[in-house]
Amino acid sequence: MQDIRSIKSQICRIGRIMYERGYISGPDGNISVRVDQDKIITTPSGVSKGFLNEDMLVLIDMEGKILEKSNYKPSSEIKMHLKVYQEREDIGACVHAHSPYATTFAVLRKPLDKPILAESVFIFGGYIPVAPFATPSTVEVPQSIAPYVKDYDAVLLSNHGVLTYDKDLEMAFYKLEIVEFWAKILFLSSQIGTPQVLSPEEIQKVLDLRKGK
């Protein structure tokens, strides 16, 4: 099991960064970290992630059952996180946000499908899908992302926001930043002209770098 105190501190720090950068507002968004094969620490429901403290975080099992006495309830979106952990044993953390540019594409129900940045190709292969609309906090949400979890490390949620995940919280947040920056550059460049995408040959060169060739 990972050091729970250290993980809780990191969750609070990332929550503050997300809040300060405008990736979330009010009680929006949520963070979770898998600390053991069947134990998850999650942010609480109804609390701003910019004002978290470690006592607010909730320890649950893979079914969402609270394992330690707490004055707080798990995030209302925890079912979405649990779906990722159930489908991907390699995933150790999930971050959900309503970052403005990524959420703009989610509201338009447009995937991020323009490989305009080498980083977006290197990290995501140049494509992030959009899951169908699902009523927040219901089982519809994990069902909506299920077709994409195994093949992608980020999903736009129609009319909702974005979900990213990776082996640890730092990497999951890093991917959130890349998604938001990619969406921002694509949005801004589209206001000036037609964004020029990388050619198949250029994309392959970047993918070869990712493979270590």
JSON list of C-alpha atoms in Angstrom, two decimals:
[
{"chain": "A", "resi": 1, "resn": "MET", "atom": "CA", "xyz": [0.00, 0.00, 0.00]},
{"chain": "A", "resi": 2, "resn": "GLN", "atom": "CA", "xyz": [1.20, 3.50, -0.81]},
{"chain": "A", "resi": 3, "resn": "ASP", "atom": "CA", "xyz": [1.79, 6.04, 1.97]},
{"chain": "A", "resi": 4, "resn": "ILE", "atom": "CA", "xyz": [-1.71, 7.38, 2.57]},
{"chain": "A", "resi": 5, "resn": "ARG", "atom": "CA", "xyz": [-0.62, 10.60, 4.27]},
{"chain": "A", "resi": 6, "resn": "SER", "atom": "CA", "xyz": [1.60, 11.51, 1.33]},
{"chain": "A", "resi": 7, "resn": "ILE", "atom": "CA", "xyz": [-1.15, 10.71, -1.16]},
{"chain": "A", "resi": 8, "resn": "LYS", "atom": "CA", "xyz": [-3.69, 12.81, 0.73]},
{"chain": "A", "resi": 9, "resn": "SER", "atom": "CA", "xyz": [-1.29, 15.75, 0.77]},
{"chain": "A", "resi": 10, "resn": "GLN", "atom": "CA", "xyz": [-0.75, 15.41, -2.97]},
{"chain": "A", "resi": 11, "resn": "ILE", "atom": "CA", "xyz": [-4.51, 15.28, -3.67]},
{"chain": "A", "resi": 12, "resn": "CYS", "atom": "CA", "xyz": [-5.04, 18.50, -1.71]},
{"chain": "A", "resi": 13, "resn": "ARG", "atom": "CA", "xyz": [-2.16, 20.19, -3.55]},
{"chain": "A", "resi": 14, "resn": "ILE", "atom": "CA", "xyz": [-3.42, 19.16, -7.00]},
{"chain": "A", "resi": 15, "resn": "GLY", "atom": "CA", "xyz": [-6.95, 20.22, -6.03]},
{"chain": "A", "resi": 16, "resn": "ARG", "atom": "CA", "xyz": [-5.69, 23.71, -5.17]},
{"chain": "A", "resi": 17, "resn": "ILE", "atom": "CA", "xyz": [-3.78, 23.96, -8.46]},
{"chain": "A", "resi": 18, "resn": "MET", "atom": "CA", "xyz": [-6.87, 22.93, -10.44]},
{"chain": "A", "resi": 19, "resn": "TYR", "atom": "CA", "xyz": [-8.95, 25.54, -8.62]},
{"chain": "A", "resi": 20, "resn": "GLU", "atom": "CA", "xyz": [-6.37, 28.32, -9.03]},
{"chain": "A", "resi": 21, "resn": "ARG", "atom": "CA", "xyz": [-5.99, 27.64, -12.75]},
{"chain": "A", "resi": 22, "resn": "GLY", "atom": "CA", "xyz": [-9.74, 27.75, -13.33]},
{"chain": "A", "resi": 23, "resn": "TYR", "atom": "CA", "xyz": [-10.03, 24.09, -14.28]},
{"chain": "A", "resi": 24, "resn": "ILE", "atom": "CA", "xyz": [-12.89, 23.78, -11.77]},
{"chain": "A", "resi": 25, "resn": "SER", "atom": "CA", "xyz": [-15.33, 26.10, -10.01]},
{"chain": "A", "resi": 26, "resn": "GLY", "atom": "CA", "xyz": [-17.32, 25.72, -6.83]},
{"chain": "A", "resi": 27, "resn": "PRO", "atom": "CA", "xyz": [-17.54, 22.03, -5.89]},
{"chain": "A", "resi": 28, "resn": "ASP", "atom": "CA", "xyz": [-16.86, 20.90, -9.48]},
{"chain": "A", "resi": 29, "resn": "GLY", "atom": "CA", "xyz": [-14.38, 18.19, -10.37]},
{"chain": "A", "resi": 30, "resn": "ASN", "atom": "CA", "xyz": [-12.94, 15.29, -8.44]},
{"chain": "A", "resi": 31, "resn": "ILE", "atom": "CA", "xyz": [-9.71, 13.41, -7.85]},
{"chain": "A", "resi": 32, "resn": "SER", "atom": "CA", "xyz": [-9.04, 9.83, -6.82]},
{"chain": "A", "resi": 33, "resn": "VAL", "atom": "CA", "xyz": [-5.95, 7.72, -6.22]},
{"chain": "A", "resi": 34, "resn": "ARG", "atom": "CA", "xyz": [-5.67, 3.94, -5.95]},
{"chain": "A", "resi": 35, "resn": "VAL", "atom": "CA", "xyz": [-3.56, 3.29, -2.85]},
{"chain": "A", "resi": 36, "resn": "ASP", "atom": "CA", "xyz": [-3.92, -0.48, -2.92]},
{"chain": "A", "resi": 37, "resn": "GLN", "atom": "CA", "xyz": [-5.39, -3.03, -5.29]},
{"chain": "A", "resi": 38, "resn": "ASP", "atom": "CA", "xyz": [-8.86, -2.55, -3.82]},
{"chain": "A", "resi": 39, "resn": "LYS", "atom": "CA", "xyz": [-8.62, 0.74, -1.91]},
{"chain": "A", "resi": 40, "resn": "ILE", "atom": "CA", "xyz": [-9.23, 4.24, -3.30]},
{"chain": "A", "resi": 41, "resn": "ILE", "atom": "CA", "xyz": [-8.85, 7.68, -1.75]},
{"chain": "A", "resi": 42, "resn": "THR", "atom": "CA", "xyz": [-11.27, 10.18, -3.25]},
{"chain": "A", "resi": 43, "resn": "THR", "atom": "CA", "xyz": [-12.20, 13.80, -2.84]},
{"chain": "A", "resi": 44, "resn": "PRO", "atom": "CA", "xyz": [-15.49, 14.43, -1.02]},
{"chain": "A", "resi": 45, "resn": "SER", "atom": "CA", "xyz": [-18.81, 15.44, -2.51]},
{"chain": "A", "resi": 46, "resn": "GLY", "atom": "CA", "xyz": [-19.88, 19.08, -2.31]},
{"chain": "A", "resi": 47, "resn": "VAL", "atom": "CA", "xyz": [-16.52, 20.58, -1.34]},
{"chain": "A", "resi": 48, "resn": "SER", "atom": "CA", "xyz": [-14.39, 22.99, -3.39]},
{"chain": "A", "resi": 49, "resn": "LYS", "atom": "CA", "xyz": [-11.15, 21.30, -4.39]},
{"chain": "A", "resi": 50, "resn": "GLY", "atom": "CA", "xyz": [-9.40, 24.61, -3.79]},
{"chain": "A", "resi": 51, "resn": "PHE", "atom": "CA", "xyz": [-10.07, 24.37, -0.06]},
{"chain": "A", "resi": 52, "resn": "LEU", "atom": "CA", "xyz": [-9.47, 20.71, 0.69]},
{"chain": "A", "resi": 53, "resn": "ASN", "atom": "CA", "xyz": [-7.76, 19.39, 3.76]},
{"chain": "A", "resi": 54, "resn": "GLU", "atom": "CA", "xyz": [-6.63, 15.83, 4.35]},
{"chain": "A", "resi": 55, "resn": "ASP", "atom": "CA", "xyz": [-9.42, 15.05, 6.84]},
{"chain": "A", "resi": 56, "resn": "MET", "atom": "CA", "xyz": [-12.00, 15.63, 4.09]},
{"chain": "A", "resi": 57, "resn": "LEU", "atom": "CA", "xyz": [-10.69, 12.82, 1.87]},
{"chain": "A", "resi": 58, "resn": "VAL", "atom": "CA", "xyz": [-12.54, 9.52, 1.89]},
{"chain": "A", "resi": 59, "resn": "LEU", "atom": "CA", "xyz": [-11.15, 5.98, 1.76]},
{"chain": "A", "resi": 60, "resn": "ILE", "atom": "CA", "xyz": [-13.38, 3.54, -0.16]},
{"chain": "A", "resi": 61, "resn": "ASP", "atom": "CA", "xyz": [-13.22, 0.09, -1.71]},
{"chain": "A", "resi": 62, "resn": "MET", "atom": "CA", "xyz": [-13.71, -0.80, -5.36]},
{"chain": "A", "resi": 63, "resn": "GLU", "atom": "CA", "xyz": [-17.47, -0.94, -4.87]},
{"chain": "A", "resi": 64, "resn": "GLY", "atom": "CA", "xyz": [-17.59, 2.57, -3.44]},
{"chain": "A", "resi": 65, "resn": "LYS", "atom": "CA", "xyz": [-18.10, 1.47, 0.17]},
{"chain": "A", "resi": 66, "resn": "ILE", "atom": "CA", "xyz": [-16.57, 3.78, 2.80]},
{"chain": "A", "resi": 67, "resn": "LEU", "atom": "CA", "xyz": [-13.81, 1.97, 4.72]},
{"chain": "A", "resi": 68, "resn": "GLU", "atom": "CA", "xyz": [-13.04, 4.55, 7.41]},
{"chain": "A", "resi": 69, "resn": "LYS", "atom": "CA", "xyz": [-15.38, 6.67, 9.47]},
{"chain": "A", "resi": 70, "resn": "SER", "atom": "CA", "xyz": [-15.77, 10.07, 7.82]},
{"chain": "A", "resi": 71, "resn": "ASN", "atom": "CA", "xyz": [-17.94, 13.17, 8.05]},
{"chain": "A", "resi": 72, "resn": "TYR", "atom": "CA", "xyz": [-17.87, 13.38, 4.26]},
{"chain": "A", "resi": 73, "resn": "LYS", "atom": "CA", "xyz": [-19.34, 11.38, 1.42]},
{"chain": "A", "resi": 74, "resn": "PRO", "atom": "CA", "xyz": [-17.27, 10.22, -1.56]},
{"chain": "A", "resi": 75, "resn": "SER", "atom": "CA", "xyz": [-17.41, 12.28, -4.74]},
{"chain": "A", "resi": 76, "resn": "SER", "atom": "CA", "xyz": [-20.74, 11.87, -6.49]},
{"chain": "A", "resi": 77, "resn": "GLU", "atom": "CA", "xyz": [-18.80, 10.97, -9.66]},
{"chain": "A", "resi": 78, "resn": "ILE", "atom": "CA", "xyz": [-16.81, 8.16, -8.05]},
{"chain": "A", "resi": 79, "resn": "LYS", "atom": "CA", "xyz": [-18.61, 5.56, -10.18]},
{"chain": "A", "resi": 80, "resn": "MET", "atom": "CA", "xyz": [-16.79, 6.99, -13.21]},
{"chain": "A", "resi": 81, "resn": "HIS", "atom": "CA", "xyz": [-13.41, 6.65, -11.50]},
{"chain": "A", "resi": 82, "resn": "LEU", "atom": "CA", "xyz": [-14.15, 3.12, -10.34]},
{"chain": "A", "resi": 83, "resn": "LYS", "atom": "CA", "xyz": [-15.00, 2.11, -13.88]},
{"chain": "A", "resi": 84, "resn": "VAL", "atom": "CA", "xyz": [-11.53, 3.19, -14.99]},
{"chain": "A", "resi": 85, "resn": "TYR", "atom": "CA", "xyz": [-9.84, 1.25, -12.18]},
{"chain": "A", "resi": 86, "resn": "GLN", "atom": "CA", "xyz": [-11.92, -1.84, -12.92]},
{"chain": "A", "resi": 87, "resn": "GLU", "atom": "CA", "xyz": [-11.03, -1.75, -16.62]},
{"chain": "A", "resi": 88, "resn": "ARG", "atom": "CA", "xyz": [-7.37, -0.74, -16.29]},
{"chain": "A", "resi": 89, "resn": "GLU", "atom": "CA", "xyz": [-5.09, -2.38, -13.71]},
{"chain": "A", "resi": 90, "resn": "ASP", "atom": "CA", "xyz": [-2.28, -0.04, -14.79]},
{"chain": "A", "resi": 91, "resn": "ILE", "atom": "CA", "xyz": [-4.19, 3.06, -13.71]},
{"chain": "A", "resi": 92, "resn": "GLY", "atom": "CA", "xyz": [-3.41, 4.54, -10.30]},
{"chain": "A", "resi": 93, "resn": "ALA", "atom": "CA", "xyz": [-5.18, 7.92, -10.39]},
{"chain": "A", "resi": 94, "resn": "CYS", "atom": "CA", "xyz": [-8.04, 9.78, -12.08]},
{"chain": "A", "resi": 95, "resn": "VAL", "atom": "CA", "xyz": [-8.71, 13.50, -12.44]},
{"chain": "A", "resi": 96, "resn": "HIS", "atom": "CA", "xyz": [-12.02, 14.99, -13.57]},
{"chain": "A", "resi": 97, "resn": "ALA", "atom": "CA", "xyz": [-12.30, 18.70, -14.36]},
{"chain": "A", "resi": 98, "resn": "HIS", "atom": "CA", "xyz": [-14.41, 21.26, -16.18]},
{"chain": "A", "resi": 99, "resn": "SER", "atom": "CA", "xyz": [-11.45, 23.10, -17.69]},
{"chain": "A", "resi": 100, "resn": "PRO", "atom": "CA", "xyz": [-12.83, 25.75, -20.07]},
{"chain": "A", "resi": 101, "resn": "TYR", "atom": "CA", "xyz": [-11.31, 24.84, -23.43]},
{"chain": "A", "resi": 102, "resn": "ALA", "atom": "CA", "xyz": [-11.60, 21.07, -23.12]},
{"chain": "A", "resi": 103, "resn": "THR", "atom": "CA", "xyz": [-15.15, 21.51, -21.85]},
{"chain": "A", "resi": 104, "resn": "THR", "atom": "CA", "xyz": [-15.93, 23.76, -24.82]},
{"chain": "A", "resi": 105, "resn": "PHE", "atom": "CA", "xyz": [-15.16, 20.82, -27.11]},
{"chain": "A", "resi": 106, "resn": "ALA", "atom": "CA", "xyz": [-17.19, 18.55, -24.84]},
{"chain": "A", "resi": 107, "resn": "VAL", "atom": "CA", "xyz": [-20.16, 20.95, -25.09]},
{"chain": "A", "resi": 108, "resn": "LEU", "atom": "CA", "xyz": [-19.80, 20.96, -28.87]},
{"chain": "A", "resi": 109, "resn": "ARG", "atom": "CA", "xyz": [-19.49, 17.16, -28.68]},
{"chain": "A", "resi": 110, "resn": "LYS", "atom": "CA", "xyz": [-16.41, 17.43, -30.87]},
{"chain": "A", "resi": 111, "resn": "PRO", "atom": "CA", "xyz": [-13.47, 15.10, -30.26]},
{"chain": "A", "resi": 112, "resn": "LEU", "atom": "CA", "xyz": [-9.97, 16.48, -30.14]},
{"chain": "A", "resi": 113, "resn": "ASP", "atom": "CA", "xyz": [-9.05, 14.97, -33.48]},
{"chain": "A", "resi": 114, "resn": "LYS", "atom": "CA", "xyz": [-6.62, 17.51, -34.96]},
{"chain": "A", "resi": 115, "resn": "PRO", "atom": "CA", "xyz": [-2.99, 16.45, -34.40]},
{"chain": "A", "resi": 116, "resn": "ILE", "atom": "CA", "xyz": [-1.61, 19.97, -34.37]},
{"chain": "A", "resi": 117, "resn": "LEU", "atom": "CA", "xyz": [0.93, 19.58, -31.55]},
{"chain": "A", "resi": 118, "resn": "ALA", "atom": "CA", "xyz": [3.72, 17.04, -31.28]},
{"chain": "A", "resi": 119, "resn": "GLU", "atom": "CA", "xyz": [2.93, 16.72, -27.58]},
{"chain": "A", "resi": 120, "resn": "SER", "atom": "CA", "xyz": [-0.68, 15.75, -28.25]},
{"chain": "A", "resi": 121, "resn": "VAL", "atom": "CA", "xyz": [0.50, 13.00, -30.57]},
{"chain": "A", "resi": 122, "resn": "PHE", "atom": "CA", "xyz": [3.24, 11.82, -28.23]},
{"chain": "A", "resi": 123, "resn": "ILE", "atom": "CA", "xyz": [0.95, 11.64, -25.19]},
{"chain": "A", "resi": 124, "resn": "PHE", "atom": "CA", "xyz": [-2.43, 10.76, -26.72]},
{"chain": "A", "resi": 125, "resn": "GLY", "atom": "CA", "xyz": [-1.75, 9.60, -30.26]},
{"chain": "A", "resi": 126, "resn": "GLY", "atom": "CA", "xyz": [-3.42, 12.78, -31.54]},
{"chain": "A", "resi": 127, "resn": "TYR", "atom": "CA", "xyz": [-7.00, 11.88, -30.66]},
{"chain": "A", "resi": 128, "resn": "ILE", "atom": "CA", "xyz": [-9.32, 12.15, -27.66]},
{"chain": "A", "resi": 129, "resn": "PRO", "atom": "CA", "xyz": [-12.88, 10.83, -28.02]},
{"chain": "A", "resi": 130, "resn": "VAL", "atom": "CA", "xyz": [-16.15, 12.27, -26.74]},
{"chain": "A", "resi": 131, "resn": "ALA", "atom": "CA", "xyz": [-18.36, 10.00, -24.66]},
{"chain": "A", "resi": 132, "resn": "PRO", "atom": "CA", "xyz": [-22.14, 10.28, -25.17]},
{"chain": "A", "resi": 133, "resn": "PHE", "atom": "CA", "xyz": [-24.06, 12.52, -22.79]},
{"chain": "A", "resi": 134, "resn": "ALA", "atom": "CA", "xyz": [-24.74, 10.90, -19.43]},
{"chain": "A", "resi": 135, "resn": "THR", "atom": "CA", "xyz": [-26.62, 12.30, -16.45]},
{"chain": "A", "resi": 136, "resn": "PRO", "atom": "CA", "xyz": [-23.97, 13.34, -13.90]},
{"chain": "A", "resi": 137, "resn": "SER", "atom": "CA", "xyz": [-23.60, 11.21, -10.75]},
{"chain": "A", "resi": 138, "resn": "THR", "atom": "CA", "xyz": [-25.55, 8.28, -12.23]},
{"chain": "A", "resi": 139, "resn": "VAL", "atom": "CA", "xyz": [-24.50, 4.89, -13.60]},
{"chain": "A", "resi": 140, "resn": "GLU", "atom": "CA", "xyz": [-24.96, 6.41, -17.05]},
{"chain": "A", "resi": 141, "resn": "VAL", "atom": "CA", "xyz": [-21.56, 8.08, -16.68]},
{"chain": "A", "resi": 142, "resn": "PRO", "atom": "CA", "xyz": [-19.40, 4.94, -16.27]},
{"chain": "A", "resi": 143, "resn": "GLN", "atom": "CA", "xyz": [-21.46, 3.28, -18.98]},
{"chain": "A", "resi": 144, "resn": "SER", "atom": "CA", "xyz": [-20.79, 6.20, -21.33]},
{"chain": "A", "resi": 145, "resn": "ILE", "atom": "CA", "xyz": [-17.00, 6.03, -20.95]},
{"chain": "A", "resi": 146, "resn": "ALA", "atom": "CA", "xyz": [-16.74, 2.23, -20.95]},
{"chain": "A", "resi": 147, "resn": "PRO", "atom": "CA", "xyz": [-16.06, 1.88, -24.71]},
{"chain": "A", "resi": 148, "resn": "TYR", "atom": "CA", "xyz": [-13.07, 4.25, -24.52]},
{"chain": "A", "resi": 149, "resn": "VAL", "atom": "CA", "xyz": [-11.27, 3.49, -21.26]},
{"chain": "A", "resi": 150, "resn": "LYS", "atom": "CA", "xyz": [-9.06, 0.67, -22.50]},
{"chain": "A", "resi": 151, "resn": "ASP", "atom": "CA", "xyz": [-7.83, 2.48, -25.61]},
{"chain": "A", "resi": 152, "resn": "TYR", "atom": "CA", "xyz": [-7.53, 6.09, -24.40]},
{"chain": "A", "resi": 153, "resn": "ASP", "atom": "CA", "xyz": [-6.06, 7.87, -21.37]},
{"chain": "A", "resi": 154, "resn": "ALA", "atom": "CA", "xyz": [-8.49, 10.80, -21.61]},
{"chain": "A", "resi": 155, "resn": "VAL", "atom": "CA", "xyz": [-12.16, 11.18, -22.48]},
{"chain": "A", "resi": 156, "resn": "LEU", "atom": "CA", "xyz": [-14.26, 14.27, -23.10]},
{"chain": "A", "resi": 157, "resn": "LEU", "atom": "CA", "xyz": [-17.67, 14.00, -21.42]},
{"chain": "A", "resi": 158, "resn": "SER", "atom": "CA", "xyz": [-20.47, 15.47, -23.53]},
{"chain": "A", "resi": 159, "resn": "ASN", "atom": "CA", "xyz": [-21.80, 18.73, -22.05]},
{"chain": "A", "resi": 160, "resn": "HIS", "atom": "CA", "xyz": [-19.85, 18.03, -18.89]},
{"chain": "A", "resi": 161, "resn": "GLY", "atom": "CA", "xyz": [-16.04, 18.10, -18.81]},
{"chain": "A", "resi": 162, "resn": "VAL", "atom": "CA", "xyz": [-12.98, 15.92, -19.17]},
{"chain": "A", "resi": 163, "resn": "LEU", "atom": "CA", "xyz": [-11.54, 12.85, -17.44]},
{"chain": "A", "resi": 164, "resn": "THR", "atom": "CA", "xyz": [-7.84, 11.90, -17.50]},
{"chain": "A", "resi": 165, "resn": "TYR", "atom": "CA", "xyz": [-6.05, 9.00, -15.83]},
{"chain": "A", "resi": 166, "resn": "ASP", "atom": "CA", "xyz": [-2.60, 7.46, -15.53]},
{"chain": "A", "resi": 167, "resn": "LYS", "atom": "CA", "xyz": [-0.30, 5.42, -13.31]},
{"chain": "A", "resi": 168, "resn": "ASP", "atom": "CA", "xyz": [-0.15, 8.11, -10.61]},
{"chain": "A", "resi": 169, "resn": "LEU", "atom": "CA", "xyz": [-1.76, 11.44, -9.74]},
{"chain": "A", "resi": 170, "resn": "GLU", "atom": "CA", "xyz": [1.06, 13.58, -11.06]},
{"chain": "A", "resi": 171, "resn": "MET", "atom": "CA", "xyz": [0.82, 11.96, -14.49]},
{"chain": "A", "resi": 172, "resn": "ALA", "atom": "CA", "xyz": [-2.99, 12.07, -14.52]},
{"chain": "A", "resi": 173, "resn": "PHE", "atom": "CA", "xyz": [-2.88, 15.81, -13.79]},
{"chain": "A", "resi": 174, "resn": "TYR", "atom": "CA", "xyz": [-0.12, 16.29, -16.36]},
{"chain": "A", "resi": 175, "resn": "LYS", "atom": "CA", "xyz": [-2.45, 14.75, -18.95]},
{"chain": "A", "resi": 176, "resn": "LEU", "atom": "CA", "xyz": [-5.25, 17.09, -17.91]},
{"chain": "A", "resi": 177, "resn": "GLU", "atom": "CA", "xyz": [-2.93, 20.03, -18.57]},
{"chain": "A", "resi": 178, "resn": "ILE", "atom": "CA", "xyz": [-1.99, 18.69, -22.01]},
{"chain": "A", "resi": 179, "resn": "VAL", "atom": "CA", "xyz": [-5.65, 18.17, -22.97]},
{"chain": "A", "resi": 180, "resn": "GLU", "atom": "CA", "xyz": [-6.58, 21.69, -21.89]},
{"chain": "A", "resi": 181, "resn": "PHE", "atom": "CA", "xyz": [-3.61, 23.27, -23.67]},
{"chain": "A", "resi": 182, "resn": "TRP", "atom": "CA", "xyz": [-4.29, 21.29, -26.87]},
{"chain": "A", "resi": 183, "resn": "ALA", "atom": "CA", "xyz": [-7.96, 22.34, -26.82]},
{"chain": "A", "resi": 184, "resn": "LYS", "atom": "CA", "xyz": [-6.97, 25.96, -26.18]},
{"chain": "A", "resi": 185, "resn": "ILE", "atom": "CA", "xyz": [-4.48, 26.13, -29.06]},
{"chain": "A", "resi": 186, "resn": "LEU", "atom": "CA", "xyz": [-6.90, 24.40, -31.40]},
{"chain": "A", "resi": 187, "resn": "PHE", "atom": "CA", "xyz": [-9.69, 26.81, -30.43]},
{"chain": "A", "resi": 188, "resn": "LEU", "atom": "CA", "xyz": [-7.54, 29.94, -30.73]},
{"chain": "A", "resi": 189, "resn": "SER", "atom": "CA", "xyz": [-5.84, 28.96, -33.98]},
{"chain": "A", "resi": 190, "resn": "SER", "atom": "CA", "xyz": [-9.25, 28.21, -35.51]},
{"chain": "A", "resi": 191, "resn": "GLN", "atom": "CA", "xyz": [-10.24, 31.84, -34.87]},
{"chain": "A", "resi": 192, "resn": "ILE", "atom": "CA", "xyz": [-7.40, 33.05, -37.09]},
{"chain": "A", "resi": 193, "resn": "GLY", "atom": "CA", "xyz": [-7.41, 30.50, -39.86]},
{"chain": "A", "resi": 194, "resn": "THR", "atom": "CA", "xyz": [-7.29, 26.77, -40.51]},
{"chain": "A", "resi": 195, "resn": "PRO", "atom": "CA", "xyz": [-5.00, 24.91, -38.12]},
{"chain": "A", "resi": 196, "resn": "GLN", "atom": "CA", "xyz": [-2.41, 22.89, -40.03]},
{"chain": "A", "resi": 197, "resn": "VAL", "atom": "CA", "xyz": [-2.28, 19.32, -38.80]},
{"chain": "A", "resi": 198, "resn": "LEU", "atom": "CA", "xyz": [0.84, 17.21, -38.75]},
{"chain": "A", "resi": 199, "resn": "SER", "atom": "CA", "xyz": [1.28, 15.03, -41.82]},
{"chain": "A", "resi": 200, "resn": "PRO", "atom": "CA", "xyz": [1.16, 11.22, -41.52]},
{"chain": "A", "resi": 201, "resn": "GLU", "atom": "CA", "xyz": [4.94, 11.17, -41.89]},
{"chain": "A", "resi": 202, "resn": "GLU", "atom": "CA", "xyz": [5.38, 13.75, -39.13]},
{"chain": "A", "resi": 203, "resn": "ILE", "atom": "CA", "xyz": [2.97, 11.90, -36.87]},
{"chain": "A", "resi": 204, "resn": "GLN", "atom": "CA", "xyz": [4.86, 8.66, -37.41]},
{"chain": "A", "resi": 205, "resn": "LYS", "atom": "CA", "xyz": [8.14, 10.33, -36.43]},
{"chain": "A", "resi": 206, "resn": "VAL", "atom": "CA", "xyz": [6.57, 11.44, -33.14]},
{"chain": "A", "resi": 207, "resn": "LEU", "atom": "CA", "xyz": [5.07, 8.01, -32.53]},
{"chain": "A", "resi": 208, "resn": "ASP", "atom": "CA", "xyz": [8.45, 6.43, -33.16]},
{"chain": "A", "resi": 209, "resn": "LEU", "atom": "CA", "xyz": [9.89, 8.67, -30.45]},
{"chain": "A", "resi": 210, "resn": "ARG", "atom": "CA", "xyz": [7.21, 7.43, -28.07]},
{"chain": "A", "resi": 211, "resn": "LYS", "atom": "CA", "xyz": [8.13, 3.85, -28.88]},
{"chain": "A", "resi": 212, "resn": "GLY", "atom": "CA", "xyz": [11.80, 4.62, -28.27]},
{"chain": "A", "resi": 213, "resn": "LYS", "atom": "CA", "xyz": [12.91, 4.00, -31.85]}
]
